[in-house]
Amino acid sequence: MATGTINKTTVDKQFPQSRDSYLWDSSVKGFGLKITPKGRKVYLLQYKVGRRTRRVMIGVHGPLTPQQARSRAQEILGEIATGRDPAAERAQQRFDQSGPTTIEELLPFFMDSHVRAKRRPRTAEEYQRQIDLHIQPRLGSKQVAEVVYGDIERFHASLRHKPVLANRCVATLSMFFTWCIRNGYRPHPTTNPCAGLQKFKETPRERYLDIEEVSALGNAIAKGEKEGRHSIYAFAAIKVLVLTGARRQEVLTLRWDSVDLKRGTLNLSESKTGKKSIVLSDAAIELLASLPRIDDNPYCFPGTKSGEPIYDCKRAWHWVREEAGLPDRRIHDLRHSLASFAAANNHSLPIIGALLGHRSSAATNRYTHLADNPVRSAANEVTRELSERLRGGNR
């Protein structure tokens, strides 16, 4: 985001970036230029109505000169000064022209223009799953402009046997209706029909494996490897999950260029919490170093498709947990278990947070950044027995 005088010279100097970028005029407040990743340059005006920030598009650079766009921005500011809201008026006009539209008709546009464009791929996949299985079958035929609070409340209640899912679906719907309002598919002004809904109480599902259960997992993995039940990479991924406390997707999509075996760290450029580093124990380093590398595949856990990572390790995990006599355990419990073993060894919360790569605590971030030797020491201590148990063999 830059600020300066918007004229032909400054506009011509603006080049596209990986995401939308902006140049804001230094003389006319709110007057700006948006540059899209494809190089399209659009003049706009940003203003406030109460606490809400609105934007109105003025026109595309080329057909419109910077001076013409500035003059139009000043005219719109004059309209706003008289109490008008140009963005709301345009949204209402689009709504009047579009006519009735169903939820089913708009959901694909919402997913393409908003969710897939602005959310992580895994998040988009989860939204789509909610839409396909629950939202569209129950609400798809309803007119977007006519949905009221009661419709959402009844939908929410229909999923009360799955409270977490019910809450997530309503959150997705709330985002959808906000998008509809901003794009003129619901009359303006109006309220989001999801607003004010009391969500179900969510009971934490954290479960932990004790050391004997880890031993059972190790025996099952050893048997599976010996019998060739599943890919060696699927079994190795489960072991790495136990030894690092990393999230499943962080491990399954791990690339060799993110692994620093010399320093003993995983340097993740993208995760659920953004860029982060995970300190590896000696056992985890040894395991990763032992993995066979596949030519032309950058992933530590390669899949069956050339150049692609392993899609999932669910089948291997289901087999392992059944063989170990732990049918109700989730793969995410492995992450919780590392934290529980660290707590049992009297390690502090900052150390535990550093082991798991948490970013919510400033103390944890500072401790990890300045000196990770104590973290690696803790990782070695916590995973020493875990590693022995994962090797298999009755104890």
PDB file of C-alpha atoms in Angstrom, residues 228-231 234-235 238 248 252 304 310-323 331:
ATOM      1  CA  GLY A 228       3.580 -54.336   3.738  1.00  0.00           C
ATOM      2  CA  ARG A 229       0.083 -53.319   4.789  1.00  0.00           C
ATOM      3  CA  HIS A 230       0.486 -49.713   3.649  1.00  0.00           C
ATOM      4  CA  SER A 231       3.084 -47.353   2.224  1.00  0.00           C
ATOM      5  CA  ALA A 234       2.298 -43.452   5.602  1.00  0.00           C
ATOM      6  CA  PHE A 235       3.713 -45.331   8.596  1.00  0.00           C
ATOM      7  CA  ILE A 238       2.478 -41.353  11.780  1.00  0.00           C
ATOM      8  CA  ARG A 248      -1.303 -33.695  10.056  1.00  0.00           C
ATOM      9  CA  LEU A 252       1.918 -34.823   4.930  1.00  0.00           C
ATOM     10  CA  THR A 304       1.677 -42.536  -5.755  1.00  0.00           C
ATOM     11  CA  ILE A 310       0.972 -38.565   0.005  1.00  0.00           C
ATOM     12  CA  TYR A 311      -2.729 -37.713  -0.153  1.00  0.00           C
ATOM     13  CA  ASP A 312      -3.572 -38.898   3.331  1.00  0.00           C
ATOM     14  CA  CYS A 313      -2.588 -41.492   5.889  1.00  0.00           C
ATOM     15  CA  LYS A 314      -6.123 -42.206   7.121  1.00  0.00           C
ATOM     16  CA  ARG A 315      -6.214 -45.781   5.851  1.00  0.00           C
ATOM     17  CA  ALA A 316      -2.881 -46.572   7.454  1.00  0.00           C
ATOM     18  CA  TRP A 317      -3.920 -44.819  10.674  1.00  0.00           C
ATOM     19  CA  HIS A 318      -7.238 -46.707  10.861  1.00  0.00           C
ATOM     20  CA  TRP A 319      -5.410 -49.991  10.405  1.00  0.00           C
ATOM     21  CA  VAL A 320      -2.769 -49.108  13.008  1.00  0.00           C
ATOM     22  CA  ARG A 321      -5.245 -47.984  15.663  1.00  0.00           C
ATOM     23  CA  GLU A 322      -7.423 -51.080  15.164  1.00  0.00           C
ATOM     24  CA  GLU A 323      -4.386 -53.345  15.342  1.00  0.00           C
ATOM     25  CA  ILE A 331      -4.791 -38.869  14.530  1.00  0.00           C
TER      26      ILE A 331
END
